[in-house]
Amino acid sequence: MTTLAKTICKLIPVFFLFFSTTSSILAAGPLEPPLNQAVRESLRVRLETSVPTQGLSAAGDSLLATAALPEFYQQRLFHPAWIHDGRPGEAAAEILEAIRQADLEGLVPEHYHLEAIEKLLARISADIAVPLNMSGALADLDLLLTDAFLVLSSHYLNGRINPATVDPEWHARRNQTDPVPLLQSALETGRIRETLQGLLPGQAEYAGLRQALEHYRKIAAAGGWPRIAEGVKLQKGDRGPRVAALRERLAITADLDAELVHGDIFDSALNEAVLRFQRRHGLTDDGVVGKGTLAALNLPAEDRVRQIEVNLERWRWLPRDLGERHILVNIADFHLWVREKSDVVLEMRVVVGKPYRRTPVFSGRMTYLVLNPYWQVPHKLAVEDILPMVKKDPNHLEKINMKVFQGWGADAKAIDPATINWRELHRKRFPYRLRQDPGPINALGRIKFMLPNQYDIYLHDTPAKELFRKDTRTFSSGCIRLEKPLELAEYLLRGSRLEGRQAISDALQGAVDRIQPLPQPIPVHLLYWTSWVEQDGTVQFRQDIYERDQVLDAALSATPPAPEA
């Protein structure tokens, strides 16, 4: 071999080593400072060597987004997201401010690593030149900030609590998004806070409730309101120290003009203030401070603050788009609204489920109604409600126009109730089906509004009109009874063959269990709000009829669960 050939052979390994090294450098981009490299390596080792069963942690805080965190850093080759040249960048300042502002949404900033982040920032900012051995602390900070964004984005979009874990009767559809590209986009555009804020409900009602939270927090921080002593009911014409306390109490929540706070006489102005308070709290608006009104007046300001916070959480559980035209039922308020965009075009009182037969919360689509419906009695109601009454009175079924069938098929034949030994029947032995025929005493009234769902819940007319005069209307077995069924039918059937009140009335004269499709299906949302804000800014509160607020309050106060994958 010639001398030249030997020289070339010796240079070949050197050439390939140079080519390989140069390619690696080009692939990785410009040379990183040693501290950046150390932070990146610390992130890689931390995430690649973590034990799934033991979870991830940083600076003593458990990281919650354990599925999204590794994916996010793998996609960026473990480059830190918030640290640049050993220092937190502008994006870090933005996410820190966003964490602090979670308080405005009724959430707890400390649940998003606020304390650990602030300690690390103080430690890092204390050094003019961050030493190389601080790479672990910088990696901790980067992980905490990333986890805070991922968890906060999940909580803003879907609520901090999975409603199914605290309220098995909540079935509203939840929102979906991939948090990893969301975070990457926010970092690239520098719009951290805007991105997070964009995940919150955009409805004016949410913004109003948010403002109410700020207002009631200020009241609570200033000492709340005075407690009115127990005693006889207060009404117009009374006077004394209890009346003076009442004036001060109502002035604090702006039910009474602040200029009228002084005095101890129950005059016309105070009477109007009491009426306003009663209407805002779903109480009998008689202007008399009786037992129920006094209890609502004396509920501490801190309790009202928490009531607002739990209802902000319920808003975050909802679909972001309720529908340009939709029906909304607030179970806790016993009220229904039909809304087009932000305008209420029809509203009415409703009756909801008893406390032991609660109306579930869900979103559905109403697609048809039934004129003069049969009532096919659910088995549970047949054995729990009707069977005991038949045992007491053998003629009960005849009195309520109800027939007995054996089997659920279309060919099932009616059975003479007199041939049945009702005393031998019980919950576990009841092989019959009960059906109430159309008529003036039919439990469903003359119209049934159908939104097919797995809970067999629907809206319907009722012959028991007197129940709508009561303040608390928990009398049904779960379905929604309507105060104005004809008005709702007229609205829904616009553009159909039954357009107009007269056409509907004529159809009802001869119809028997007649299905009438809607020209346009309409979204229906059965919700549970114990606090909300009207369009004019009036803050409303209602009694927690199903005792759901306390359970949700406890869940919100606990350490947050990991966001759903």
Coordinates of C-alpha atoms in Angstrom, one line a residue:
M1 CA 0.0 0.0 0.0
T2 CA 1.3 3.4 -0.9
T3 CA 2.1 6.1 1.7
L4 CA -0.8 8.2 0.4
A5 CA -3.2 5.3 0.7
K6 CA -2.1 4.6 4.2
T7 CA -2.6 8.3 5.2
I8 CA -6.2 8.3 3.7
C9 CA -7.0 5.1 5.7
K10 CA -5.9 6.8 8.9
L11 CA -8.0 9.8 8.2
I12 CA -11.2 8.0 7.4
P13 CA -12.2 7.3 11.1
V14 CA -11.3 10.9 12.0
F15 CA -13.5 12.1 9.1
F16 CA -16.5 10.1 10.2
L17 CA -16.0 11.2 13.8
F18 CA -15.9 14.8 12.7
F19 CA -19.0 14.3 10.4
S20 CA -20.9 12.6 13.2
T21 CA -20.1 15.2 15.7
T22 CA -20.9 18.1 13.3
S23 CA -24.2 16.5 12.4
S24 CA -25.2 16.1 16.0
I25 CA -24.4 19.8 16.7
L26 CA -26.3 20.9 13.6
A27 CA -29.3 18.7 14.6
A28 CA -29.3 20.1 18.1
G29 CA -29.0 23.7 16.9
P30 CA -26.6 26.3 18.3
L31 CA -24.4 25.3 21.1
E32 CA -26.2 25.5 24.4
P33 CA -24.7 27.2 27.5
P34 CA -23.5 24.7 30.0
L35 CA -26.3 25.6 32.5
N36 CA -29.0 25.2 29.8
Q37 CA -27.6 21.8 29.0
A38 CA -27.6 20.8 32.7
V39 CA -31.2 21.9 33.1
R40 CA -32.2 20.0 30.0
E41 CA -30.4 16.9 31.2
S42 CA -32.0 17.1 34.6
L43 CA -35.4 17.2 33.0
R44 CA -34.7 14.3 30.8
V45 CA -33.4 12.1 33.6
R46 CA -36.2 13.1 35.9
L47 CA -38.9 12.2 33.4
E48 CA -37.3 9.1 31.9
T49 CA -36.4 7.5 35.3
S50 CA -39.6 8.2 37.1
V51 CA -41.6 5.3 38.5
P52 CA -45.2 5.4 37.3
T53 CA -46.5 3.9 40.6
Q54 CA -44.7 6.5 42.7
G55 CA -45.7 9.5 40.6
L56 CA -43.7 12.6 39.8
S57 CA -42.7 15.4 42.2
A58 CA -40.7 18.7 42.1
A59 CA -39.4 20.7 45.0
G60 CA -41.5 18.6 47.3
D61 CA -44.8 19.1 45.4
S62 CA -46.6 16.2 43.7
L63 CA -47.1 16.8 40.0
L64 CA -50.6 16.0 38.7
A65 CA -50.4 16.1 34.9
T66 CA -48.4 12.8 34.9
A67 CA -49.6 11.8 31.4
A68 CA -49.2 15.1 29.6
L69 CA -45.9 16.2 31.3
P70 CA -43.7 13.6 29.7
E71 CA -45.4 14.0 26.3
F72 CA -44.8 17.7 26.4
Y73 CA -41.1 17.5 27.2
Q74 CA -40.4 14.6 24.8
Q75 CA -41.9 16.7 22.0
R76 CA -39.5 19.5 22.7
L77 CA -36.5 17.2 23.3
F78 CA -36.6 18.1 27.0
H79 CA -35.7 21.8 26.4
P80 CA -37.1 23.8 29.4
A81 CA -40.2 25.7 28.6
W82 CA -40.0 28.6 31.0
I83 CA -36.2 28.9 31.8
H84 CA -33.9 30.8 29.4
D85 CA -30.2 31.2 30.0
G86 CA -30.6 30.2 33.6
R87 CA -33.4 32.7 34.3
P88 CA -37.2 32.5 34.2
G89 CA -38.5 34.3 31.1
E90 CA -41.5 36.5 30.5
A91 CA -43.8 33.5 30.1
A92 CA -42.9 32.3 33.6
A93 CA -44.1 35.7 35.0
E94 CA -47.3 35.3 33.0
I95 CA -48.1 31.8 34.3
L96 CA -47.3 32.9 37.8
E97 CA -49.8 35.8 37.5
A98 CA -52.4 33.4 36.0
I99 CA -52.0 31.1 39.0
R100 CA -52.6 34.0 41.4
Q101 CA -55.7 35.0 39.4
A102 CA -57.2 31.5 39.8
D103 CA -58.5 33.0 43.0
L104 CA -60.9 35.2 41.0
E105 CA -62.5 32.0 39.6
G106 CA -63.2 30.7 43.1
L107 CA -60.2 28.3 42.9
V108 CA -57.2 28.1 45.3
P109 CA -53.9 29.3 43.9
E110 CA -51.9 27.1 46.3
H111 CA -53.4 24.1 44.5
Y112 CA -51.2 25.1 41.5
H113 CA -47.8 25.0 43.3
L114 CA -47.9 28.8 44.1
E115 CA -45.9 28.5 47.3
A116 CA -43.2 26.1 45.9
I117 CA -42.8 28.3 42.7
E118 CA -42.4 31.5 44.7
K119 CA -39.8 29.9 47.0
L120 CA -37.8 28.7 44.0
L121 CA -38.0 32.1 42.2
A122 CA -36.8 33.8 45.4
R123 CA -33.9 31.4 45.6
I124 CA -32.9 31.8 42.0
S125 CA -33.3 35.6 41.9
A126 CA -31.0 35.9 45.0
D127 CA -28.0 34.9 42.8
I128 CA -26.7 37.4 40.3
A129 CA -25.1 34.6 38.3
V130 CA -26.9 31.3 38.7
P131 CA -24.3 28.6 39.4
L132 CA -24.3 25.3 37.5
N133 CA -25.3 23.4 40.5
M134 CA -28.7 25.2 40.5
S135 CA -29.7 23.1 37.4
G136 CA -31.9 20.8 39.6
A137 CA -33.8 23.8 41.1
L138 CA -34.3 25.3 37.7
A139 CA -35.6 21.9 36.4
D140 CA -38.0 21.8 39.4
L141 CA -39.2 25.3 38.6
D142 CA -39.8 24.4 34.9
L143 CA -41.7 21.3 35.9
L144 CA -43.9 23.1 38.4
L145 CA -44.8 25.9 36.0
T146 CA -45.6 23.4 33.2
D147 CA -47.7 21.3 35.6
A148 CA -49.5 24.4 36.8
F149 CA -50.5 25.4 33.3
L150 CA -51.6 21.9 32.3
V151 CA -53.7 21.4 35.5
L152 CA -55.1 24.9 35.5
S153 CA -56.1 24.6 31.8
S154 CA -57.9 21.3 32.7
H155 CA -59.7 22.9 35.6
Y156 CA -60.8 26.0 33.6
L157 CA -62.1 23.9 30.8
N158 CA -63.9 21.2 32.7
G159 CA -63.9 22.2 36.3
R160 CA -61.5 21.3 39.1
I161 CA -63.8 18.4 40.2
N162 CA -65.1 15.6 38.1
P163 CA -68.8 16.0 38.8
A164 CA -69.4 12.2 38.7
T165 CA -67.2 11.8 41.8
V166 CA -69.2 14.2 44.0
D167 CA -72.6 14.2 42.2
P168 CA -73.6 10.9 40.6
E169 CA -76.8 12.7 39.3
W170 CA -74.8 15.2 37.2
H171 CA -74.6 14.0 33.6
A172 CA -73.9 17.2 31.5
R173 CA -71.5 16.7 28.6
R174 CA -67.9 17.7 29.3
N175 CA -65.4 19.6 27.1
Q176 CA -62.4 18.1 25.4
T177 CA -59.0 19.5 24.3
D178 CA -55.4 18.3 24.1
P179 CA -53.4 20.3 26.7
V180 CA -50.0 19.7 25.2
P181 CA -50.4 21.6 21.9
L182 CA -52.4 24.2 23.8
L183 CA -49.4 24.9 26.0
Q184 CA -47.0 24.8 23.1
S185 CA -49.1 27.3 21.2
A186 CA -49.4 29.6 24.2
L187 CA -45.6 29.5 24.7
E188 CA -44.9 30.3 21.0
T189 CA -47.4 33.2 20.9
G190 CA -46.6 34.5 24.3
R191 CA -50.3 34.4 25.2
I192 CA -50.3 32.5 28.4
R193 CA -53.0 34.3 30.4
E194 CA -55.1 34.8 27.3
T195 CA -55.0 31.2 26.4
L196 CA -56.1 30.1 29.9
Q197 CA -58.8 32.8 30.1
G198 CA -60.2 31.6 26.8
L199 CA -60.9 28.2 28.3
L200 CA -63.4 29.6 30.9
P201 CA -67.1 29.8 30.1
G202 CA -67.7 32.8 27.9
Q203 CA -71.3 33.5 28.9
A204 CA -72.2 36.8 30.5
E205 CA -73.7 34.9 33.4
Y206 CA -70.3 33.4 34.4
A207 CA -68.7 36.8 34.2
G208 CA -71.5 38.2 36.4
L209 CA -71.1 35.5 39.0
R210 CA -67.4 36.1 39.0
Q211 CA -68.1 39.8 39.8
A212 CA -70.5 38.8 42.5
L213 CA -67.8 36.7 44.1
E214 CA -65.4 39.7 44.3
H215 CA -68.2 41.8 45.8
Y216 CA -69.2 39.3 48.5
R217 CA -65.6 38.6 49.3
K218 CA -65.2 42.4 50.0
I219 CA -68.2 42.3 52.3
A220 CA -66.9 39.2 54.1
A221 CA -63.4 40.8 54.5
A222 CA -65.0 43.9 56.0
G223 CA -66.7 41.9 58.7
G224 CA -69.8 40.7 56.9
W225 CA -73.2 41.9 58.2
P226 CA -74.8 42.1 61.6
R227 CA -76.8 39.2 62.9
I228 CA -80.4 40.0 63.6
A229 CA -81.5 38.6 67.0
E230 CA -84.2 35.9 67.2
G231 CA -87.7 37.1 68.1
V232 CA -91.2 37.7 66.8
K233 CA -91.6 38.3 63.1
L234 CA -90.9 41.9 61.9
Q235 CA -93.1 43.8 59.6
K236 CA -94.1 47.3 58.5
G237 CA -94.9 49.5 61.5
D238 CA -92.5 47.8 63.9
R239 CA -89.6 49.6 65.5
G240 CA -86.7 48.8 67.8
P241 CA -83.0 47.6 67.8
R242 CA -83.9 44.5 65.7
V243 CA -85.3 46.8 63.0
A244 CA -82.2 49.0 63.2
A245 CA -80.0 45.8 62.7
L246 CA -82.3 44.8 59.8
R247 CA -81.7 48.2 58.1
E248 CA -78.0 47.9 58.4
R249 CA -78.0 44.3 57.2
L250 CA -80.0 45.1 54.0
A251 CA -77.9 48.2 53.3
I252 CA -74.7 46.1 53.2
T253 CA -76.1 44.0 50.3
A254 CA -77.6 47.1 48.6
D255 CA -81.2 45.8 49.1
L256 CA -81.7 49.0 51.0
D257 CA -80.3 52.4 49.8
A258 CA -77.2 53.2 51.9
E259 CA -78.6 56.7 52.7
L260 CA -81.6 55.1 54.5
V261 CA -79.5 52.9 56.8
H262 CA -80.1 54.9 59.9
G263 CA -83.3 54.6 62.0
D264 CA -85.2 51.9 63.9
I265 CA -88.6 52.1 62.1
F266 CA -89.9 49.5 59.7
D267 CA -91.2 52.0 57.1
S268 CA -92.2 51.6 53.4
A269 CA -88.6 51.8 52.2
L270 CA -87.5 49.0 54.5
N271 CA -90.5 47.0 53.4
E272 CA -89.5 47.3 49.8
A273 CA -85.9 46.3 50.7
V274 CA -87.2 43.2 52.5
L275 CA -89.3 42.3 49.4
R276 CA -86.2 42.7 47.2
F277 CA -84.2 40.4 49.5
Q278 CA -86.9 37.8 49.5
R279 CA -87.2 37.8 45.8
R280 CA -83.4 37.4 45.4
H281 CA -83.5 34.4 47.7
G282 CA -86.6 32.6 46.4
L283 CA -88.6 33.3 49.5
T284 CA -92.3 34.2 49.9
D285 CA -92.3 37.9 49.0
D286 CA -94.6 39.2 51.7
G287 CA -92.4 41.9 53.2
V288 CA -92.5 40.1 56.6
V289 CA -89.3 38.9 58.3
G290 CA -90.4 35.5 59.5
K291 CA -88.4 32.4 60.4
G292 CA -87.3 31.6 56.8
T293 CA -86.4 35.2 55.9
L294 CA -84.5 35.6 59.2
A295 CA -82.5 32.5 58.6
A296 CA -81.5 33.7 55.1
L297 CA -80.6 37.2 56.5
N298 CA -78.4 35.7 59.2
L299 CA -76.5 33.3 57.0
P300 CA -72.8 34.5 57.2
A301 CA -71.2 36.4 54.3
E302 CA -68.6 33.7 54.1
D303 CA -71.3 31.1 53.4
R304 CA -72.6 33.2 50.5
V305 CA -69.0 33.5 49.2
R306 CA -68.7 29.8 49.2
Q307 CA -72.1 29.4 47.6
I308 CA -70.9 31.5 44.7
E309 CA -67.7 29.6 44.4
V310 CA -69.3 26.2 44.1
N311 CA -71.7 27.5 41.4
L312 CA -68.8 29.0 39.4
E313 CA -67.4 25.4 39.4
R314 CA -70.8 24.1 38.1
W315 CA -70.6 26.5 35.2
R316 CA -67.2 25.1 34.3
W317 CA -68.7 21.7 34.0
L318 CA -71.1 22.8 31.3
P319 CA -70.7 22.6 27.5
R320 CA -69.3 25.9 26.3
D321 CA -72.0 26.2 23.7
L322 CA -75.5 25.9 25.2
G323 CA -77.1 26.5 21.8
E324 CA -78.2 29.7 20.2
R325 CA -81.8 28.7 21.1
H326 CA -82.2 26.5 24.1
I327 CA -84.3 25.5 27.1
L328 CA -82.7 25.9 30.6
V329 CA -84.2 24.5 33.8
N330 CA -82.7 25.5 37.1
I331 CA -83.8 22.7 39.4
A332 CA -82.9 24.5 42.6
D333 CA -85.0 27.6 41.5
F334 CA -87.9 25.5 40.2
H335 CA -87.9 27.6 37.0
L336 CA -87.6 27.2 33.3
W337 CA -86.4 29.7 30.7
V338 CA -86.5 29.5 26.9
R339 CA -83.7 31.6 25.5
E340 CA -82.7 32.8 22.0
K341 CA -79.1 34.0 22.1
S342 CA -79.1 36.0 25.4
D343 CA -82.8 36.9 25.3
V344 CA -85.5 35.1 27.4
V345 CA -88.5 34.6 25.2
L346 CA -90.5 32.4 27.6
E347 CA -90.3 31.5 31.3
M348 CA -92.4 29.6 33.8
R349 CA -92.4 27.8 37.1
V350 CA -91.7 24.1 37.3
V351 CA -92.1 21.3 39.8
V352 CA -89.0 19.0 40.2
G353 CA -88.2 15.7 41.9
K354 CA -88.6 15.1 45.6
P355 CA -85.4 15.0 47.7
Y356 CA -85.4 11.2 47.6
R357 CA -86.3 11.1 43.8
R358 CA -84.0 13.8 42.6
T359 CA -84.2 15.3 39.1
P360 CA -80.8 14.5 37.5
V361 CA -78.7 17.1 35.8
F362 CA -77.9 16.5 32.1
S363 CA -78.1 18.1 28.7
G364 CA -80.2 16.6 25.9
R365 CA -82.2 17.5 22.8
M366 CA -86.0 17.8 22.7
T367 CA -87.2 16.2 19.5
Y368 CA -90.9 15.6 19.8
L369 CA -93.9 16.0 22.0
V370 CA -96.9 13.8 22.7
L371 CA -100.5 15.0 22.7
N372 CA -102.8 13.5 25.3
P373 CA -100.2 10.9 26.4
Y374 CA -100.8 7.7 28.2
W375 CA -98.8 7.4 31.4
Q376 CA -96.9 4.2 31.5
V377 CA -96.2 4.0 35.2
P378 CA -92.6 3.0 35.9
H379 CA -92.3 -0.2 37.9
K380 CA -90.7 1.5 40.9
L381 CA -93.6 4.0 41.2
A382 CA -96.1 1.3 40.6
V383 CA -94.9 -0.8 43.6
E384 CA -93.9 2.1 45.9
D385 CA -96.7 4.6 45.3
I386 CA -99.7 3.0 43.7
L387 CA -99.7 -0.6 45.1
P388 CA -100.1 0.6 48.8
M389 CA -103.0 2.8 47.7
V390 CA -104.7 -0.1 45.9
K391 CA -104.3 -2.3 48.9
K392 CA -106.2 0.3 51.0
D393 CA -108.8 1.0 48.3
P394 CA -109.6 -1.7 45.7
N395 CA -111.4 0.9 43.6
H396 CA -108.4 3.2 43.5
L397 CA -107.3 2.3 39.9
E398 CA -110.8 2.9 38.5
K399 CA -110.9 6.3 40.3
I400 CA -107.7 7.5 38.6
N401 CA -108.6 6.0 35.2
M402 CA -105.7 3.4 35.3
K403 CA -105.6 0.0 33.6
V404 CA -103.6 -3.1 34.4
F405 CA -101.7 -5.1 31.8
Q406 CA -99.6 -8.3 32.0
G407 CA -96.4 -7.7 30.1
W408 CA -94.9 -4.7 28.3
G409 CA -95.5 -5.7 24.7
A410 CA -97.9 -4.0 22.3
D411 CA -100.1 -7.1 22.3
A412 CA -100.4 -7.2 26.1
K413 CA -104.0 -7.5 27.2
A414 CA -105.8 -5.6 29.9
I415 CA -106.6 -7.5 33.1
D416 CA -109.6 -6.9 35.3
P417 CA -108.2 -5.5 38.6
A418 CA -110.9 -7.3 40.5
T419 CA -109.4 -10.6 39.6
I420 CA -106.0 -9.8 41.2
N421 CA -105.3 -10.5 44.8
W422 CA -103.5 -7.3 45.5
R423 CA -102.6 -8.2 49.1
E424 CA -100.2 -10.9 47.9
L425 CA -98.2 -8.5 45.8
H426 CA -95.1 -6.6 46.9
R427 CA -92.0 -4.9 45.6
K428 CA -90.3 -8.1 44.5
R429 CA -93.5 -9.7 43.2
F430 CA -95.4 -7.4 40.9
P431 CA -95.8 -9.0 37.4
Y432 CA -98.1 -6.2 36.1
R433 CA -97.9 -3.0 34.1
L434 CA -100.0 0.0 35.0
R435 CA -101.2 2.6 32.4
Q436 CA -103.2 5.7 33.0
D437 CA -105.3 6.7 30.1
P438 CA -105.5 10.2 28.7
G439 CA -107.9 12.5 30.4
P440 CA -108.3 15.4 32.8
I441 CA -106.7 13.6 35.7
N442 CA -103.8 12.0 33.8
A443 CA -100.6 12.7 35.7
L444 CA -98.8 13.9 32.6
G445 CA -101.6 16.3 31.7
R446 CA -102.3 16.9 28.0
I447 CA -98.8 17.3 26.6
K448 CA -95.5 15.5 27.2
F449 CA -92.2 17.0 25.9
M450 CA -89.7 14.3 25.0
L451 CA -85.9 14.6 25.1
P452 CA -84.7 10.9 24.8
N453 CA -82.3 10.1 27.5
Q454 CA -81.2 7.1 29.6
Y455 CA -82.9 8.4 32.8
D456 CA -86.4 8.5 31.3
I457 CA -86.8 12.1 32.3
Y458 CA -89.1 14.4 30.3
L459 CA -91.1 17.6 30.7
H460 CA -94.9 17.5 30.9
D461 CA -98.2 19.2 31.8
T462 CA -99.9 18.4 35.1
P463 CA -103.4 18.6 36.5
A464 CA -102.0 19.7 39.9
K465 CA -101.8 23.4 39.0
E466 CA -102.0 24.4 42.7
L467 CA -98.5 23.2 43.3
F468 CA -97.1 26.1 41.2
R469 CA -98.2 28.5 43.9
K470 CA -95.8 27.0 46.5
D471 CA -92.3 28.4 47.0
T472 CA -90.6 25.0 47.3
R473 CA -91.7 22.8 44.5
T474 CA -90.2 19.3 45.0
F475 CA -93.2 17.1 44.4
S476 CA -92.4 15.0 41.3
S477 CA -90.8 11.6 40.9
G478 CA -87.9 13.2 38.9
C479 CA -89.6 14.6 35.7
I480 CA -90.3 18.3 35.2
R481 CA -93.9 19.5 35.5
L482 CA -94.6 22.7 33.6
E483 CA -96.7 25.7 34.6
K484 CA -97.3 26.8 30.9
P485 CA -97.2 23.7 28.7
L486 CA -99.4 25.2 26.0
E487 CA -97.2 28.3 25.7
L488 CA -94.1 26.0 25.4
A489 CA -95.8 23.8 22.8
E490 CA -96.9 26.9 20.8
Y491 CA -93.3 28.2 20.8
L492 CA -91.8 24.8 19.8
L493 CA -94.3 24.0 17.0
R494 CA -93.8 27.3 15.1
G495 CA -93.4 26.4 11.4
S496 CA -95.3 23.1 11.7
R497 CA -98.8 22.0 10.8
L498 CA -99.8 22.8 14.4
E499 CA -98.6 26.4 14.4
G500 CA -100.6 28.6 16.7
R501 CA -102.6 28.1 19.9
Q502 CA -105.8 27.3 18.1
A503 CA -104.3 24.6 15.9
I504 CA -102.8 22.9 19.0
S505 CA -106.1 23.2 20.9
D506 CA -108.0 21.6 18.0
A507 CA -105.5 18.8 17.8
L508 CA -105.8 18.1 21.5
Q509 CA -109.6 17.5 21.2
G510 CA -109.3 14.2 19.3
A511 CA -105.7 13.1 19.9
V512 CA -104.8 10.0 21.9
D513 CA -101.0 9.5 22.5
R514 CA -100.2 11.3 19.3
I515 CA -96.5 12.0 18.5
Q516 CA -95.8 15.4 17.0
P517 CA -92.2 15.9 15.8
L518 CA -90.7 19.4 16.4
P519 CA -89.8 21.3 13.3
Q520 CA -86.4 22.0 14.9
P521 CA -84.9 20.0 17.8
I522 CA -83.9 22.2 20.7
P523 CA -81.1 21.7 23.3
V524 CA -82.4 21.3 26.9
H525 CA -80.2 21.8 29.9
L526 CA -81.4 20.6 33.3
L527 CA -79.0 22.4 35.8
Y528 CA -78.6 22.9 39.5
W529 CA -77.7 26.4 40.5
T530 CA -78.0 27.8 44.0
S531 CA -76.5 31.1 43.0
W532 CA -76.5 33.0 39.8
V533 CA -76.6 36.6 38.4
E534 CA -79.5 38.1 36.4
Q535 CA -78.9 40.1 33.3
D536 CA -79.5 43.3 35.3
G537 CA -76.7 42.3 37.7
T538 CA -79.0 41.1 40.5
V539 CA -77.3 38.3 42.5
Q540 CA -79.7 35.4 43.3
F541 CA -79.4 32.7 46.0
R542 CA -81.5 29.6 46.5
Q543 CA -81.8 26.9 49.1
D544 CA -79.7 23.8 48.5
I545 CA -82.7 21.5 48.2
Y546 CA -80.7 18.4 47.4
E547 CA -77.8 19.2 49.8
R548 CA -75.2 19.2 47.0
D549 CA -73.3 22.4 47.9
Q550 CA -71.6 21.1 51.0
V551 CA -70.3 18.0 49.2
L552 CA -68.9 20.1 46.4
D553 CA -67.4 22.6 48.8
A554 CA -65.5 19.8 50.6
A555 CA -64.2 18.5 47.3
L556 CA -63.0 21.9 46.2
S557 CA -61.2 22.4 49.4
A558 CA -59.3 19.1 49.2
T559 CA -56.0 18.5 47.3
P560 CA -56.9 18.6 43.6
P561 CA -57.1 15.2 41.8
A562 CA -55.1 14.5 38.7
P563 CA -56.7 15.9 35.5
E564 CA -58.4 13.3 33.3
A565 CA -56.3 12.0 30.5

